[in-house]
mmCIF file of C-alpha atoms in Angstrom:
data_model
loop_
_atom_site.group_PDB
_atom_site.id
_atom_site.type_symbol
_atom_site.label_atom_id
_atom_site.label_comp_id
_atom_site.label_asym_id
_atom_site.label_seq_id
_atom_site.Cartn_x
_atom_site.Cartn_y
_atom_site.Cartn_z
ATOM 1 C CA UNK A 1 9.254 184.476 168.051
ATOM 2 C CA UNK A 2 7.379 181.423 169.508
ATOM 3 C CA UNK A 3 6.567 180.080 166.164
ATOM 4 C CA UNK A 4 10.362 180.275 164.932
ATOM 5 C CA UNK A 5 11.587 177.708 167.320
ATOM 6 C CA UNK A 6 9.860 174.742 165.931
ATOM 7 C CA UNK A 7 10.971 176.271 162.641
ATOM 8 C CA UNK A 8 14.499 176.235 163.785
ATOM 9 C CA UNK A 9 14.538 172.886 165.129
ATOM 10 C CA UNK A 10 12.730 171.590 162.049
ATOM 11 C CA UNK A 11 15.671 173.247 160.194
ATOM 12 C CA UNK A 12 17.956 171.638 162.352
ATOM 13 C CA UNK A 13 16.474 168.295 161.694
ATOM 14 C CA UNK A 14 16.435 169.009 158.011
ATOM 15 C CA UNK A 15 20.093 170.039 158.049
ATOM 16 C CA UNK A 16 21.004 166.693 159.999
ATOM 17 C CA UNK A 17 19.149 164.946 157.298
ATOM 18 C CA UNK A 18 20.811 166.646 154.573
ATOM 19 C CA UNK A 19 24.340 166.016 155.931
ATOM 20 C CA UNK A 20 23.474 162.259 155.987
ATOM 21 C CA UNK A 21 22.332 162.582 152.522
ATOM 22 C CA UNK A 22 25.447 164.452 151.540
ATOM 23 C CA UNK A 23 27.654 161.918 153.234
ATOM 24 C CA UNK A 24 25.960 159.081 151.026
ATOM 25 C CA UNK A 25 26.099 161.269 148.176
ATOM 26 C CA UNK A 26 29.871 161.785 148.756
ATOM 27 C CA UNK A 27 30.458 158.121 147.816
ATOM 28 C CA UNK A 28 28.882 158.868 144.466
ATOM 29 C CA UNK A 29 30.345 162.446 143.939
ATOM 30 C CA UNK A 30 33.513 164.133 144.878
ATOM 31 C CA UNK A 31 33.735 164.079 148.606
ATOM 32 C CA UNK A 32 35.896 167.181 148.895
ATOM 33 C CA UNK A 33 32.962 169.125 147.173
ATOM 34 C CA UNK A 34 30.205 167.750 149.534
ATOM 35 C CA UNK A 35 32.155 168.277 152.501
ATOM 36 C CA UNK A 36 32.880 172.044 151.619
ATOM 37 C CA UNK A 37 29.004 172.488 150.748
ATOM 38 C CA UNK A 38 27.737 171.014 154.091
ATOM 39 C CA UNK A 39 30.533 172.876 156.183
ATOM 40 C CA UNK A 40 29.087 176.178 154.632
ATOM 41 C CA UNK A 41 25.364 175.267 155.244
ATOM 42 C CA UNK A 42 26.023 174.280 159.117
ATOM 43 C CA UNK A 43 28.097 177.238 159.732
ATOM 44 C CA UNK A 44 25.271 179.564 158.318
ATOM 45 C CA UNK A 45 22.533 177.788 160.454
ATOM 46 C CA UNK A 46 24.868 177.828 163.687
ATOM 47 C CA UNK A 47 25.477 181.434 163.393
ATOM 48 C CA UNK A 48 21.742 182.177 162.998
ATOM 49 C CA UNK A 49 20.878 180.341 165.872
ATOM 50 C CA UNK A 50 23.293 181.420 168.289
ATOM 51 C CA UNK A 51 22.191 185.123 168.060
ATOM 52 C CA UNK A 52 18.718 184.097 169.264
ATOM 53 C CA UNK A 53 18.720 181.293 171.856
ATOM 54 C CA UNK A 54 21.321 179.015 173.638
ATOM 55 C CA UNK A 55 19.300 175.885 172.750
ATOM 56 C CA UNK A 56 20.316 176.314 169.084
ATOM 57 C CA UNK A 57 23.862 176.341 170.093
ATOM 58 C CA UNK A 58 23.484 172.821 171.532
ATOM 59 C CA UNK A 59 21.840 171.694 168.491
ATOM 60 C CA UNK A 60 24.444 173.347 166.435
ATOM 61 C CA UNK A 61 27.233 171.475 168.611
ATOM 62 C CA UNK A 62 25.439 168.437 167.772
ATOM 63 C CA UNK A 63 25.222 169.349 164.156
ATOM 64 C CA UNK A 64 28.890 169.982 164.487
ATOM 65 C CA UNK A 65 29.583 166.564 166.109
ATOM 66 C CA UNK A 66 27.561 165.139 163.281
ATOM 67 C CA UNK A 67 29.473 166.854 160.624
ATOM 68 C CA UNK A 68 32.875 165.574 162.296
ATOM 69 C CA UNK A 69 31.605 162.158 162.362
ATOM 70 C CA UNK A 70 30.552 162.409 158.664
ATOM 71 C CA UNK A 71 33.818 164.005 158.146
ATOM 72 C CA UNK A 72 35.759 161.438 159.825
ATOM 73 C CA UNK A 73 33.755 158.520 157.965
ATOM 74 C CA UNK A 74 34.213 160.306 154.519
ATOM 75 C CA UNK A 75 37.924 160.749 155.283
ATOM 76 C CA UNK A 76 38.260 157.142 156.449
ATOM 77 C CA UNK A 77 36.262 155.877 153.474
ATOM 78 C CA UNK A 78 38.258 158.066 151.306
ATOM 79 C CA UNK A 79 41.543 157.111 152.865
ATOM 80 C CA UNK A 80 40.493 153.567 152.577
ATOM 81 C CA UNK A 81 39.532 154.235 148.988
ATOM 82 C CA UNK A 82 42.786 155.906 148.295
ATOM 83 C CA UNK A 83 44.653 153.047 150.083
ATOM 84 C CA UNK A 84 42.884 150.364 147.941
ATOM 85 C CA UNK A 85 43.592 152.324 144.809
ATOM 86 C CA UNK A 86 47.192 152.849 145.808
ATOM 87 C CA UNK A 87 47.529 149.173 146.319
ATOM 88 C CA UNK A 88 45.594 148.406 143.132
ATOM 89 C CA UNK A 89 48.177 150.656 141.284
ATOM 90 C CA UNK A 90 50.938 148.657 143.248
ATOM 91 C CA UNK A 91 49.620 145.491 142.176
ATOM 92 C CA UNK A 92 49.481 146.972 138.555
ATOM 93 C CA UNK A 93 52.830 148.122 138.748
ATOM 94 C CA UNK A 94 54.146 144.856 140.196
ATOM 95 C CA UNK A 95 52.154 142.998 137.473
ATOM 96 C CA UNK A 96 53.616 145.125 134.674
ATOM 97 C CA UNK A 97 57.045 144.655 136.088
ATOM 98 C CA UNK A 98 56.718 141.029 135.977
ATOM 99 C CA UNK A 99 55.383 141.206 132.459
ATOM 100 C CA UNK A 100 58.310 143.179 131.436
ATOM 101 C CA UNK A 101 60.761 140.750 133.197
ATOM 102 C CA UNK A 102 59.141 137.949 131.569
ATOM 103 C CA UNK A 103 59.160 139.678 128.167
ATOM 104 C CA UNK A 104 62.997 140.225 128.524
ATOM 105 C CA UNK A 105 63.543 136.803 129.811
ATOM 106 C CA UNK A 106 61.656 135.565 126.955
ATOM 107 C CA UNK A 107 63.346 137.775 124.479
ATOM 108 C CA UNK A 108 66.829 136.621 125.830
ATOM 109 C CA UNK A 109 65.563 132.979 125.581
ATOM 110 C CA UNK A 110 64.319 133.571 122.008
ATOM 111 C CA UNK A 111 67.868 135.223 121.187
ATOM 112 C CA UNK A 112 69.537 132.032 122.745
ATOM 113 C CA UNK A 113 67.134 129.881 121.066
ATOM 114 C CA UNK A 114 67.769 131.552 117.813
ATOM 115 C CA UNK A 115 71.535 131.198 118.350
ATOM 116 C CA UNK A 116 70.924 127.372 119.195
ATOM 117 C CA UNK A 117 68.901 127.053 116.299
ATOM 118 C CA UNK A 118 71.647 128.709 114.285
ATOM 119 C CA UNK A 119 74.280 126.375 115.807
ATOM 120 C CA UNK A 120 72.065 123.472 115.100
ATOM 121 C CA UNK A 121 71.523 124.269 111.774
ATOM 122 C CA UNK A 122 75.152 124.951 111.085
ATOM 123 C CA UNK A 123 75.970 121.642 112.815
ATOM 124 C CA UNK A 124 73.117 119.904 110.586
ATOM 125 C CA UNK A 125 74.514 121.425 107.417
ATOM 126 C CA UNK A 126 76.059 118.854 105.186
ATOM 127 C CA UNK A 127 80.007 119.450 105.452
ATOM 128 C CA UNK A 128 81.788 119.654 102.210
ATOM 129 C CA UNK A 129 83.426 116.526 101.030
ATOM 130 C CA UNK A 130 86.984 116.686 102.058
ATOM 131 C CA UNK A 131 89.683 116.149 99.298
ATOM 132 C CA UNK A 132 90.878 112.593 99.236
ATOM 133 C CA UNK A 133 94.331 112.275 100.879
ATOM 134 C CA UNK A 134 97.166 111.933 98.645
ATOM 135 C CA UNK A 135 98.615 108.456 98.721
ATOM 136 C CA UNK A 136 101.400 107.881 100.995
ATOM 137 C CA UNK A 137 104.772 107.012 99.583
ATOM 138 C CA UNK A 138 105.498 103.379 99.449
ATOM 139 C CA UNK A 139 108.023 102.242 101.911
ATOM 140 C CA UNK A 140 110.101 99.079 102.103
ATOM 141 C CA UNK A 141 111.281 97.231 99.275
ATOM 142 C CA UNK A 142 109.326 96.599 95.885
ATOM 143 C CA UNK A 143 109.028 92.889 94.633
ATOM 144 C CA UNK A 144 109.080 91.816 90.873
ATOM 145 C CA UNK A 145 108.136 88.332 89.980
ATOM 146 C CA UNK A 146 109.269 87.453 86.550
ATOM 147 C CA UNK A 147 106.737 85.132 84.677
ATOM 148 C CA UNK A 148 108.293 84.192 81.300
ATOM 149 C CA UNK A 149 106.987 86.950 78.817
ATOM 150 C CA UNK A 150 105.652 89.159 81.631
ATOM 151 C CA UNK A 151 106.035 90.157 85.127
ATOM 152 C CA UNK A 152 104.087 91.087 88.048
ATOM 153 C CA UNK A 153 104.690 93.732 90.706
ATOM 154 C CA UNK A 154 102.505 95.365 93.412
ATOM 155 C CA UNK A 155 104.367 98.500 93.539
ATOM 156 C CA UNK A 156 103.402 101.522 91.692
ATOM 157 C CA UNK A 157 107.191 102.289 91.007
ATOM 158 C CA UNK A 158 107.137 99.630 88.625
ATOM 159 C CA UNK A 159 105.591 99.285 85.162
ATOM 160 C CA UNK A 160 105.175 96.292 83.006
ATOM 161 C CA UNK A 161 104.642 96.372 79.220
ATOM 162 C CA UNK A 162 104.630 93.003 77.778
ATOM 163 C CA UNK A 163 108.215 91.676 78.585
ATOM 164 C CA UNK A 164 109.752 94.939 79.531
ATOM 165 C CA UNK A 165 109.723 95.677 83.123
ATOM 166 C CA UNK A 166 110.481 99.459 83.954
ATOM 167 C CA UNK A 167 111.632 100.689 87.186
ATOM 168 C CA UNK A 168 110.672 104.267 87.652
ATOM 169 C CA UNK A 169 111.612 105.508 91.182
ATOM 170 C CA UNK A 170 114.491 105.299 93.641
ATOM 171 C CA UNK A 171 114.237 102.436 95.886
ATOM 172 C CA UNK A 172 115.470 98.593 96.228
ATOM 173 C CA UNK A 173 113.784 96.108 93.898
ATOM 174 C CA UNK A 174 113.992 92.482 94.697
ATOM 175 C CA UNK A 175 113.584 90.475 91.548
ATOM 176 C CA UNK A 176 113.023 86.555 90.933
ATOM 177 C CA UNK A 177 112.034 84.284 88.246
ATOM 178 C CA UNK A 178 112.569 83.988 84.491
ATOM 179 C CA UNK A 179 112.116 86.768 81.843
ATOM 180 C CA UNK A 180 112.293 86.838 77.871
ATOM 181 C CA UNK A 181 112.716 90.286 78.074
ATOM 182 C CA UNK A 182 114.520 93.331 79.577
ATOM 183 C CA UNK A 183 114.712 95.021 83.019
ATOM 184 C CA UNK A 184 114.915 98.839 82.224
ATOM 185 C CA UNK A 185 115.848 101.332 84.686
ATOM 186 C CA UNK A 186 114.054 104.799 83.972
ATOM 187 C CA UNK A 187 114.497 106.894 87.210
ATOM 188 C CA UNK A 188 114.878 110.546 88.191
ATOM 189 C CA UNK A 189 118.522 111.773 87.493
ATOM 190 C CA UNK A 190 119.139 111.985 91.251
ATOM 191 C CA UNK A 191 117.655 108.308 91.907
ATOM 192 C CA UNK A 192 119.587 105.612 93.804
ATOM 193 C CA UNK A 193 118.284 102.374 92.531
ATOM 194 C CA UNK A 194 119.415 98.829 94.027
ATOM 195 C CA UNK A 195 118.439 95.899 91.992
ATOM 196 C CA UNK A 196 118.595 92.707 93.922
ATOM 197 C CA UNK A 197 118.685 89.367 91.941
ATOM 198 C CA UNK A 198 117.347 86.330 93.696
ATOM 199 C CA UNK A 199 117.313 83.305 91.238
ATOM 200 C CA UNK A 200 116.882 85.384 88.123
ATOM 201 C CA UNK A 201 117.140 84.031 84.508
ATOM 202 C CA UNK A 202 116.923 86.873 81.856
ATOM 203 C CA UNK A 203 117.354 86.329 78.201
ATOM 204 C CA UNK A 204 116.749 89.026 75.837
ATOM 205 C CA UNK A 205 116.985 88.030 72.253
ATOM 206 C CA UNK A 206 116.522 91.561 70.889
ATOM 207 C CA UNK A 207 118.734 93.840 73.095
ATOM 208 C CA UNK A 208 120.229 94.168 76.520
ATOM 209 C CA UNK A 209 119.079 91.970 79.375
ATOM 210 C CA UNK A 210 119.335 94.941 82.000
ATOM 211 C CA UNK A 211 119.341 98.644 80.599
ATOM 212 C CA UNK A 212 119.911 101.917 82.499
ATOM 213 C CA UNK A 213 118.405 104.788 80.826
ATOM 214 C CA UNK A 214 118.348 107.395 83.747
ATOM 215 C CA UNK A 215 119.222 107.508 87.334
ATOM 216 C CA UNK A 216 122.148 108.682 89.590
ATOM 217 C CA UNK A 217 123.595 105.536 90.408
ATOM 218 C CA UNK A 218 122.742 101.769 89.919
ATOM 219 C CA UNK A 219 123.745 98.689 92.006
ATOM 220 C CA UNK A 220 123.087 95.134 90.839
ATOM 221 C CA UNK A 221 123.400 93.068 93.754
ATOM 222 C CA UNK A 222 123.276 89.184 93.728
ATOM 223 C CA UNK A 223 121.569 87.847 96.874
ATOM 224 C CA UNK A 224 123.435 85.574 99.039
ATOM 225 C CA UNK A 225 123.399 81.876 97.787
ATOM 226 C CA UNK A 226 121.558 82.830 94.755
ATOM 227 C CA UNK A 227 122.464 81.761 91.055
ATOM 228 C CA UNK A 228 121.575 84.355 88.434
ATOM 229 C CA UNK A 229 122.004 84.427 84.563
ATOM 230 C CA UNK A 230 121.743 87.252 81.969
ATOM 231 C CA UNK A 231 122.173 87.047 78.269
ATOM 232 C CA UNK A 232 121.590 89.414 75.531
ATOM 233 C CA UNK A 233 120.861 89.387 71.705
ATOM 234 C CA UNK A 234 119.915 91.206 68.577
ATOM 235 C CA UNK A 235 121.660 94.780 68.392
ATOM 236 C CA UNK A 236 122.812 94.826 71.753
ATOM 237 C CA UNK A 237 125.760 97.012 73.049
ATOM 238 C CA UNK A 238 126.162 95.028 76.283
ATOM 239 C CA UNK A 239 124.341 92.534 78.167
ATOM 240 C CA UNK A 240 124.217 95.079 81.076
ATOM 241 C CA UNK A 241 124.261 98.355 79.459
ATOM 242 C CA UNK A 242 124.050 101.739 81.545
ATOM 243 C CA UNK A 243 124.260 105.227 80.556
ATOM 244 C CA UNK A 244 125.003 106.291 84.246
ATOM 245 C CA UNK A 245 127.220 104.950 87.047
ATOM 246 C CA UNK A 246 126.865 101.018 87.940
ATOM 247 C CA UNK A 247 128.090 98.947 90.512
ATOM 248 C CA UNK A 248 128.112 94.906 90.786
ATOM 249 C CA UNK A 249 128.124 93.540 93.891
ATOM 250 C CA UNK A 250 126.670 90.829 96.265
ATOM 251 C CA UNK A 251 127.409 87.289 97.792
ATOM 252 C CA UNK A 252 125.726 85.091 95.127
ATOM 253 C CA UNK A 253 126.602 84.336 91.432
ATOM 254 C CA UNK A 254 125.644 86.509 88.305
ATOM 255 C CA UNK A 255 126.478 84.920 84.782
ATOM 256 C CA UNK A 256 126.805 87.590 82.304
ATOM 257 C CA UNK A 257 126.667 86.586 78.603
ATOM 258 C CA UNK A 258 127.507 89.091 75.889
ATOM 259 C CA UNK A 259 126.368 87.381 72.974
ATOM 260 C CA UNK A 260 126.669 90.345 70.674
ATOM 261 C CA UNK A 261 129.324 92.848 71.798
ATOM 262 C CA UNK A 262 130.404 93.523 75.401
ATOM 263 C CA UNK A 263 129.365 91.703 78.547
ATOM 264 C CA UNK A 264 129.062 94.820 80.851
ATOM 265 C CA UNK A 265 129.365 98.294 79.662
ATOM 266 C CA UNK A 266 128.878 101.876 81.401
ATOM 267 C CA UNK A 267 128.837 105.508 79.741
ATOM 268 C CA UNK A 268 130.354 106.617 83.092
ATOM 269 C CA UNK A 269 131.968 104.596 85.919
ATOM 270 C CA UNK A 270 131.787 100.644 86.129
ATOM 271 C CA UNK A 271 132.701 99.319 89.778
ATOM 272 C CA UNK A 272 132.988 95.776 91.156
ATOM 273 C CA UNK A 273 132.940 95.570 94.852
ATOM 274 C CA UNK A 274 132.083 91.859 95.534
ATOM 275 C CA UNK A 275 130.084 88.742 94.578
ATOM 276 C CA UNK A 276 130.901 86.027 92.073
ATOM 277 C CA UNK A 277 131.060 87.278 88.422
ATOM 278 C CA UNK A 278 131.251 84.793 85.346
ATOM 279 C CA UNK A 279 131.599 87.083 82.338
ATOM 280 C CA UNK A 280 131.822 86.067 78.682
ATOM 281 C CA UNK A 281 131.637 88.301 75.610
ATOM 282 C CA UNK A 282 132.253 88.377 71.941
ATOM 283 C CA UNK A 283 133.942 91.750 72.260
ATOM 284 C CA UNK A 284 135.114 93.218 75.616
ATOM 285 C CA UNK A 285 134.503 92.130 78.993
ATOM 286 C CA UNK A 286 134.163 94.898 81.454
ATOM 287 C CA UNK A 287 134.054 98.498 80.124
ATOM 288 C CA UNK A 288 133.710 101.829 81.682
ATOM 289 C CA UNK A 289 134.055 104.906 79.623
ATOM 290 C CA UNK A 290 135.262 107.149 82.484
ATOM 291 C CA UNK A 291 136.584 104.406 84.917
ATOM 292 C CA UNK A 292 136.514 100.644 85.469
ATOM 293 C CA UNK A 293 137.367 99.936 89.216
ATOM 294 C CA UNK A 294 137.634 96.323 90.685
ATOM 295 C CA UNK A 295 137.871 96.473 94.460
ATOM 296 C CA UNK A 296 136.620 92.909 95.423
ATOM 297 C CA UNK A 297 134.994 89.572 94.185
ATOM 298 C CA UNK A 298 135.564 86.434 92.436
ATOM 299 C CA UNK A 299 135.740 87.405 88.767
ATOM 300 C CA UNK A 300 136.278 85.225 85.466
ATOM 301 C CA UNK A 301 136.387 86.807 82.235
ATOM 302 C CA UNK A 302 136.488 84.967 78.809
ATOM 303 C CA UNK A 303 136.344 87.601 76.026
ATOM 304 C CA UNK A 304 137.381 87.900 72.432
ATOM 305 C CA UNK A 305 139.067 91.436 72.806
ATOM 306 C CA UNK A 306 140.203 93.223 75.946
ATOM 307 C CA UNK A 307 139.091 92.173 79.494
ATOM 308 C CA UNK A 308 139.270 95.546 81.404
ATOM 309 C CA UNK A 309 138.724 98.812 79.140
ATOM 310 C CA UNK A 310 138.225 102.421 79.831
ATOM 311 C CA UNK A 311 137.661 104.546 76.657
ATOM 312 C CA UNK A 312 137.288 108.257 77.509
ATOM 313 C CA UNK A 313 139.977 109.831 75.584
ATOM 314 C CA UNK A 314 138.687 113.471 75.575
ATOM 315 C CA UNK A 315 138.390 114.505 79.359
ATOM 316 C CA UNK A 316 141.625 114.767 81.280
ATOM 317 C CA UNK A 317 141.959 112.468 84.251
ATOM 318 C CA UNK A 318 139.433 110.023 82.895
ATOM 319 C CA UNK A 319 139.708 106.942 80.831
ATOM 320 C CA UNK A 320 141.161 105.042 84.000
ATOM 321 C CA UNK A 321 141.279 101.266 85.244
ATOM 322 C CA UNK A 322 142.041 100.576 88.957
ATOM 323 C CA UNK A 323 142.354 97.150 90.119
ATOM 324 C CA UNK A 324 142.722 97.316 93.744
ATOM 325 C CA UNK A 325 141.381 94.198 95.113
ATOM 326 C CA UNK A 326 139.685 90.809 94.364
ATOM 327 C CA UNK A 327 140.774 87.602 92.363
ATOM 328 C CA UNK A 328 140.406 87.551 88.723
ATOM 329 C CA UNK A 329 140.944 84.822 85.992
ATOM 330 C CA UNK A 330 141.062 86.229 82.402
ATOM 331 C CA UNK A 331 141.262 84.355 79.166
ATOM 332 C CA UNK A 332 141.589 87.481 76.710
ATOM 333 C CA UNK A 333 142.071 87.654 72.644
ATOM 334 C CA UNK A 334 143.754 91.013 73.210
ATOM 335 C CA UNK A 335 144.952 93.052 76.347
ATOM 336 C CA UNK A 336 144.250 92.177 79.836
ATOM 337 C CA UNK A 337 143.904 96.063 80.731
ATOM 338 C CA UNK A 338 143.481 98.990 78.208
ATOM 339 C CA UNK A 339 143.111 102.514 79.438
ATOM 340 C CA UNK A 340 143.725 106.154 78.403
ATOM 341 C CA UNK A 341 144.990 108.097 81.408
ATOM 342 C CA UNK A 342 146.016 105.607 83.896
ATOM 343 C CA UNK A 343 146.283 101.907 85.056
ATOM 344 C CA UNK A 344 146.971 100.903 88.767
ATOM 345 C CA UNK A 345 147.048 97.556 89.830
ATOM 346 C CA UNK A 346 147.698 96.486 93.467
ATOM 347 C CA UNK A 347 146.580 94.417 96.252
ATOM 348 C CA UNK A 348 144.874 91.737 94.030
ATOM 349 C CA UNK A 349 145.535 88.662 92.036
ATOM 350 C CA UNK A 350 145.176 88.375 88.305
ATOM 351 C CA UNK A 351 145.807 85.031 86.407
ATOM 352 C CA UNK A 352 145.571 85.681 82.741
ATOM 353 C CA UNK A 353 145.930 84.236 79.238
ATOM 354 C CA UNK A 354 146.046 86.871 76.927
ATOM 355 C CA UNK A 355 147.373 87.734 73.228
ATOM 356 C CA UNK A 356 148.099 91.593 73.767
ATOM 357 C CA UNK A 357 149.540 93.371 76.606
ATOM 358 C CA UNK A 358 149.244 93.374 80.477
ATOM 359 C CA UNK A 359 148.377 97.196 80.627
ATOM 360 C CA UNK A 360 148.034 98.994 77.477
ATOM 361 C CA UNK A 361 147.899 102.614 78.417
ATOM 362 C CA UNK A 362 149.570 105.745 77.036
ATOM 363 C CA UNK A 363 149.389 107.424 80.514
ATOM 364 C CA UNK A 364 150.467 106.175 83.664
ATOM 365 C CA UNK A 365 151.015 102.555 84.471
ATOM 366 C CA UNK A 366 151.312 101.538 88.126
ATOM 367 C CA UNK A 367 151.391 97.619 88.335
ATOM 368 C CA UNK A 368 152.688 96.086 91.532
ATOM 369 C CA UNK A 369 155.243 93.162 91.266
ATOM 370 C CA UNK A 370 153.280 89.884 91.505
ATOM 371 C CA UNK A 371 149.890 90.977 90.912
ATOM 372 C CA UNK A 372 149.447 89.813 87.351
ATOM 373 C CA UNK A 373 150.429 86.269 86.428
ATOM 374 C CA UNK A 374 150.662 85.246 82.837
ATOM 375 C CA UNK A 375 149.428 81.796 81.918
ATOM 376 C CA UNK A 376 150.533 79.892 78.839
#
């Protein structure tokens, strides 16, 4: 028994040393396993020594304190290690979250960049050429300047082919100058055309001076204070010949010379509403197939046949002559007025030298007293 005490003490010191070494080993190995093994060894020694002596118990308590200290140290180190690990994991999570957020922002930015790039590309893409706008319709009056054997006009509604000047559209046309040719109206059927003569001298040796082929209504107007002269030749039917309604008016003078047949002739209605007209012809003076209407003006007619004449004998109510105003001086080789359906004369002054009748008409004749004065 005496010999076993030192052995026990030695064993205790060995146990303490083992515990210390186990604490160090716990840093390298699983601390839970090391603590379990150490606790088992200490418990075994403590139980053995308590049964033999009280001194061993003290040592056992010391060992237990040492074990507790080791355990506390190991637990503290383990807790610290775990805390550090958790902190590391938390930092890792934070870093990953930041990275993901950055990636998402980058992705959105990339998408926006792509959209912007698309917009820029769309902006930079050359635009298809726009169709040229149609020219706007010309406004205002068209001017025609006659220059002998030709003419000039800036209007697209006028064409010039040698000495033939053609009006092709509705509008007002101001004409001046001298022309050895013809003014032709070839406009749409519904067109209203006004021709203003301002110091015009037109002489056509091969036909009419003014010819209206197509239009709705045409007006030949003498500009105020102007003196204008028209004459025809060749195989002309009339110096002014129109297939449509035509009106002569204005505040100037128009001299009309029908060197072949009639002075003025319309296949529809001929109307005189003003101006000064000096008419001479080798046949009839003023002729309208459907109607001749004189409403105003200072008119002089010198003709070989009838002065005023309407010829439509196929349509009821047409072939009429109305003189309801103006002052007229006539020298006629035949009748003053010849009509088919009706003659009406009132509110006018007609002084005439004639070889035929005052009013030659198979239809109604209405002539107010004093309107016609025969000159011998």
